[in-house]
PDB file of C-alpha atoms in Angstrom:
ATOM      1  CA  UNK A   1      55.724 134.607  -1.064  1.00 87.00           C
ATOM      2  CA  UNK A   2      55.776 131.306  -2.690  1.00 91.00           C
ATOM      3  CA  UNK A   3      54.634 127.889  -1.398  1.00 95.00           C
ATOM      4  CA  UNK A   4      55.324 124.603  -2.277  1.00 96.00           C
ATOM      5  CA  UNK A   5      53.687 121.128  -0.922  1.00 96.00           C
ATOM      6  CA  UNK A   6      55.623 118.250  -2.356  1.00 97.00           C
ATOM      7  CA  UNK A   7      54.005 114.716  -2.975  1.00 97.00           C
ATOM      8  CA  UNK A   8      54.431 111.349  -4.116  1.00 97.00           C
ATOM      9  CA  UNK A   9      57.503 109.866  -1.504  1.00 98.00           C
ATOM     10  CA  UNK A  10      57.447 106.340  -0.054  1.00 98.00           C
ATOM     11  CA  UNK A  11      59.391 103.151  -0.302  1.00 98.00           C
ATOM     12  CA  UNK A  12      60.441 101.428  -3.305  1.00 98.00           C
ATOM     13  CA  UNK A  13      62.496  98.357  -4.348  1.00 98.00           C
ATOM     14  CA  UNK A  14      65.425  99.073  -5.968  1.00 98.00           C
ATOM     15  CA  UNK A  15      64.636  99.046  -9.896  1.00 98.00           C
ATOM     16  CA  UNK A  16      60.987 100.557  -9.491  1.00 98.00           C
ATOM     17  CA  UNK A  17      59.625 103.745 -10.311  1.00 98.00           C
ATOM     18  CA  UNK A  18      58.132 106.601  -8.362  1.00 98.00           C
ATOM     19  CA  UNK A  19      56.563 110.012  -9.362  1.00 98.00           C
ATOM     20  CA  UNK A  20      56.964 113.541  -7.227  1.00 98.00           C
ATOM     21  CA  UNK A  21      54.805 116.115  -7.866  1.00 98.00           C
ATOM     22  CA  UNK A  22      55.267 119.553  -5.973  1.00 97.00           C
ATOM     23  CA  UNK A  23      52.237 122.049  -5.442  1.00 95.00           C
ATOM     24  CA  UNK A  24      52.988 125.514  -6.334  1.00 93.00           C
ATOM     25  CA  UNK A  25      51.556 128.645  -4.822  1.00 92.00           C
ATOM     26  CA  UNK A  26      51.020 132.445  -3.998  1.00 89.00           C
ATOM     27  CA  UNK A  27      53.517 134.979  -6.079  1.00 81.00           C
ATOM     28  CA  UNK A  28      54.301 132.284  -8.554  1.00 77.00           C
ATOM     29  CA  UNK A  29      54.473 134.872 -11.383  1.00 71.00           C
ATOM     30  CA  UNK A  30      57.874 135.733 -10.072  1.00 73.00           C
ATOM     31  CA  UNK A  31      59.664 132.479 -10.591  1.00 80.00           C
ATOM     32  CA  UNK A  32      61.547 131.606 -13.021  1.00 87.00           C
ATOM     33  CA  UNK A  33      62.405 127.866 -13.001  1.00 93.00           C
ATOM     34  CA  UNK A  34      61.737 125.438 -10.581  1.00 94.00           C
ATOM     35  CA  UNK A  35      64.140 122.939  -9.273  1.00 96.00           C
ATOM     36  CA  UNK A  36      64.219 119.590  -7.281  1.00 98.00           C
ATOM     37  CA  UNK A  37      66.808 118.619  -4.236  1.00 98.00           C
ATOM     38  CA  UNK A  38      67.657 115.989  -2.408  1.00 98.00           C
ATOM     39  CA  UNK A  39      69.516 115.115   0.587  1.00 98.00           C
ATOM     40  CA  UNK A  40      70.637 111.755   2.133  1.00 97.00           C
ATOM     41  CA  UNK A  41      72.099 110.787   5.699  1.00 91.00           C
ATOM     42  CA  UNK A  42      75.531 112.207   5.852  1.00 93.00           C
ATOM     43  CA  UNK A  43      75.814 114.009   2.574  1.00 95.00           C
ATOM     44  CA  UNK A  44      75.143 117.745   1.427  1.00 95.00           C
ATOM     45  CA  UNK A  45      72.199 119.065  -0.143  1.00 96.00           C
ATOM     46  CA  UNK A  46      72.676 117.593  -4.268  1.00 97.00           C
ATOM     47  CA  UNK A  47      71.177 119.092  -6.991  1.00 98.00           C
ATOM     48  CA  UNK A  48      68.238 116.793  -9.126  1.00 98.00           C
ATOM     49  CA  UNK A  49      66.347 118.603 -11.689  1.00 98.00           C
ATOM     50  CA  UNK A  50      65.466 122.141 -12.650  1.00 97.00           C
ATOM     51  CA  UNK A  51      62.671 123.521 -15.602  1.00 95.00           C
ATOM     52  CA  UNK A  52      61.989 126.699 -16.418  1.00 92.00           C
ATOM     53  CA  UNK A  53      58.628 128.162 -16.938  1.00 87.00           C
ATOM     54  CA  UNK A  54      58.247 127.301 -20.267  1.00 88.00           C
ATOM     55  CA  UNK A  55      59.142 123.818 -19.776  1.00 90.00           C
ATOM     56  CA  UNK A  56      61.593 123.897 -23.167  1.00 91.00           C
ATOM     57  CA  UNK A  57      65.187 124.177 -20.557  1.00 93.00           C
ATOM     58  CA  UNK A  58      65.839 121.617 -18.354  1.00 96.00           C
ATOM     59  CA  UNK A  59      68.814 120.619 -16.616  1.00 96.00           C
ATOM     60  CA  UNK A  60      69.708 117.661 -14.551  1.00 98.00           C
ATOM     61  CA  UNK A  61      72.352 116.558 -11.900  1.00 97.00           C
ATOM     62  CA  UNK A  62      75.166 113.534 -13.401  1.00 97.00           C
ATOM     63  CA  UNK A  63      73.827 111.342 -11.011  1.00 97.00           C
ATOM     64  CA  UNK A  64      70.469 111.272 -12.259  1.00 98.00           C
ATOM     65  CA  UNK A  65      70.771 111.583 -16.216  1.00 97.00           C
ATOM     66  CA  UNK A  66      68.567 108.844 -18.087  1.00 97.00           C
ATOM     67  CA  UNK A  67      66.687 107.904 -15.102  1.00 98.00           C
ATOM     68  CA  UNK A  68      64.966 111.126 -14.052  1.00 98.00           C
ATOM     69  CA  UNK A  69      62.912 113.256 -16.064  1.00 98.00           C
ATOM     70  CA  UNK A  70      61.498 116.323 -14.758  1.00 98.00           C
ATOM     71  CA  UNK A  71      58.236 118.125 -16.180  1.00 96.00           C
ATOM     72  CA  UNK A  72      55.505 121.239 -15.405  1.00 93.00           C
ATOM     73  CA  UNK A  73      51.841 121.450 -16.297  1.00 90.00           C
ATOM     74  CA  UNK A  74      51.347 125.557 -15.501  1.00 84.00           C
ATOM     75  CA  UNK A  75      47.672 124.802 -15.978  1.00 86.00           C
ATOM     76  CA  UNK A  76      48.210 122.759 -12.620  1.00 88.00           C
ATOM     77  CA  UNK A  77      50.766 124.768 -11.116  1.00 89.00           C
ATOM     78  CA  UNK A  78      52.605 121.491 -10.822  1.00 93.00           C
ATOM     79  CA  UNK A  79      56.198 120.328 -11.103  1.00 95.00           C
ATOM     80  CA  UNK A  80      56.767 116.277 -11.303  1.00 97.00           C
ATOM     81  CA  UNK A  81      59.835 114.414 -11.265  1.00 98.00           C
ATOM     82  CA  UNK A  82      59.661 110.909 -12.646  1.00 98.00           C
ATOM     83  CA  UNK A  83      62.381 108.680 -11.358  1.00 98.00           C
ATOM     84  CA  UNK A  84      62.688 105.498 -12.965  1.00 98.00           C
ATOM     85  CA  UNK A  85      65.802 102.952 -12.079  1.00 98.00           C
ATOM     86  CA  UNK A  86      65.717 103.792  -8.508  1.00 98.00           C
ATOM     87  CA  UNK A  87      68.642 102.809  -6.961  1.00 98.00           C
ATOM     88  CA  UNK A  88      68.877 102.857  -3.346  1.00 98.00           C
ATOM     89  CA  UNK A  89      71.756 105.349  -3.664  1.00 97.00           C
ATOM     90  CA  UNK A  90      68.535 107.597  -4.545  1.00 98.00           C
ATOM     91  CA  UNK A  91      67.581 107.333  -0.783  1.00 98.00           C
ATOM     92  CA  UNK A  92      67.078 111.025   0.560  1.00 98.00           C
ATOM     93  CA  UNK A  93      64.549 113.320   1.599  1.00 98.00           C
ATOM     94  CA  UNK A  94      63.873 115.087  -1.325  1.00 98.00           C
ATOM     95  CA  UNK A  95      62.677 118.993  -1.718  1.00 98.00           C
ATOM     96  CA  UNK A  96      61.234 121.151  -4.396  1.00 97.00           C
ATOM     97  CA  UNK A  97      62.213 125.011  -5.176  1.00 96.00           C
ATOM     98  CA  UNK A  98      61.752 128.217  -6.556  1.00 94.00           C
ATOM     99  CA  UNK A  99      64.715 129.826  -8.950  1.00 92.00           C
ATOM    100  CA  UNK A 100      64.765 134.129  -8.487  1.00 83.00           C
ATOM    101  CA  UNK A 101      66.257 134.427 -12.274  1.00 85.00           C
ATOM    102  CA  UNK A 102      67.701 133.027 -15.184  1.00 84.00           C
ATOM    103  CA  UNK A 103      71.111 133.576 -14.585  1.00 88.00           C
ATOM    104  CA  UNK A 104      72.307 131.835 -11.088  1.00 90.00           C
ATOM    105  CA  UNK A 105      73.489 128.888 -11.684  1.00 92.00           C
ATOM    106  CA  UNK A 106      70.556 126.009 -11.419  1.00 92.00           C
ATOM    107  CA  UNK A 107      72.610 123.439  -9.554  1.00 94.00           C
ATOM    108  CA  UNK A 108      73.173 126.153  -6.697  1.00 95.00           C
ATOM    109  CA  UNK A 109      70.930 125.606  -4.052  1.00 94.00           C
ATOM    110  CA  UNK A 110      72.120 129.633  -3.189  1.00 94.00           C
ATOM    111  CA  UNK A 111      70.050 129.863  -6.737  1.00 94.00           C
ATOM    112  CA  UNK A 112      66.920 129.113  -5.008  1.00 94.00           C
ATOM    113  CA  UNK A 113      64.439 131.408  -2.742  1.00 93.00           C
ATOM    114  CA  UNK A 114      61.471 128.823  -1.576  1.00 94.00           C
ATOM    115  CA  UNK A 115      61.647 125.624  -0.309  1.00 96.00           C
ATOM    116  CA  UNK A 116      59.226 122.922   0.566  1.00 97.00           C
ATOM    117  CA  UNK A 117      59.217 120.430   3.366  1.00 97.00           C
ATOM    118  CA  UNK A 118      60.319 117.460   1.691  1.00 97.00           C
ATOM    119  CA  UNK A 119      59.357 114.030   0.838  1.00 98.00           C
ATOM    120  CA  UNK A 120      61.216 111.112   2.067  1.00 98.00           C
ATOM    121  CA  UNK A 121      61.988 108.493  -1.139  1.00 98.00           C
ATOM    122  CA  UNK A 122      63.369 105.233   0.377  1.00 98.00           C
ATOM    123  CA  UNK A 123      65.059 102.626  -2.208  1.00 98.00           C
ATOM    124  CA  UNK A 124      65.609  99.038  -0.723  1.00 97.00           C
ATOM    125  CA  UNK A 125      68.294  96.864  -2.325  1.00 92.00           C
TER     126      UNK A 125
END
């Protein structure tokens, strides 16, 4: 099994910056791209950010593009998500996640096998 420890939450003013790192381990040889979730008050689960191992795919959700940018250091066994231009539309908790394979579609949370608890990001207006 997998497990994942994600970092780096708080509260923010609307404009700022924060940084989310997520802890990777046990059978991390088996995954193929990691991914980041979030989910607000009232709303489904919405897809963020996914990287593959070798860092060189990435994909990110419409809601997110040009403010987010999400990275690994294997070294660390680390995945970060830098989110810059916070909005407080960005409020959620937000989780990070293991993809089984290449091929399921990355914005599928049904993609995704391990799951961490969460980190709350708050954005005030």
């Amino acid at each position: 099994q997998v497990q994942l420890v994600e970092s780096g939450g708080g509260l923010v003013q609307a404009g700022g910056s924060l940084r989310l790192s997520c802890l990777a381990s046990g059978r991390t040889f088996s995954t193929y791209a990691m991914g980041w979730f979030r989910q607000a008050p009232g709303k489904e689960r919405e897809f963020v950010a996914a990287i593959n191992w070798s860092g060189l795919w990435k994909s990110y959700g419409e809601s997110v593009k040009g403010r987010f940018t999400i990275s690994r250091d294997n070294a660390k066994n680390t995945v970060a998500l830098q989110m810059n231009s916070l909005k407080p539309e960005d409020t959620a908790v937000y989780y990070c996640a293991t993809k089984r394979d290449t091929y399921s579609a990355a914005s599928s949370d049904l993609s995704y096998d391990y799951w961490g608890q969460g980190t709350q990001v708050t954005v005030s207006s």
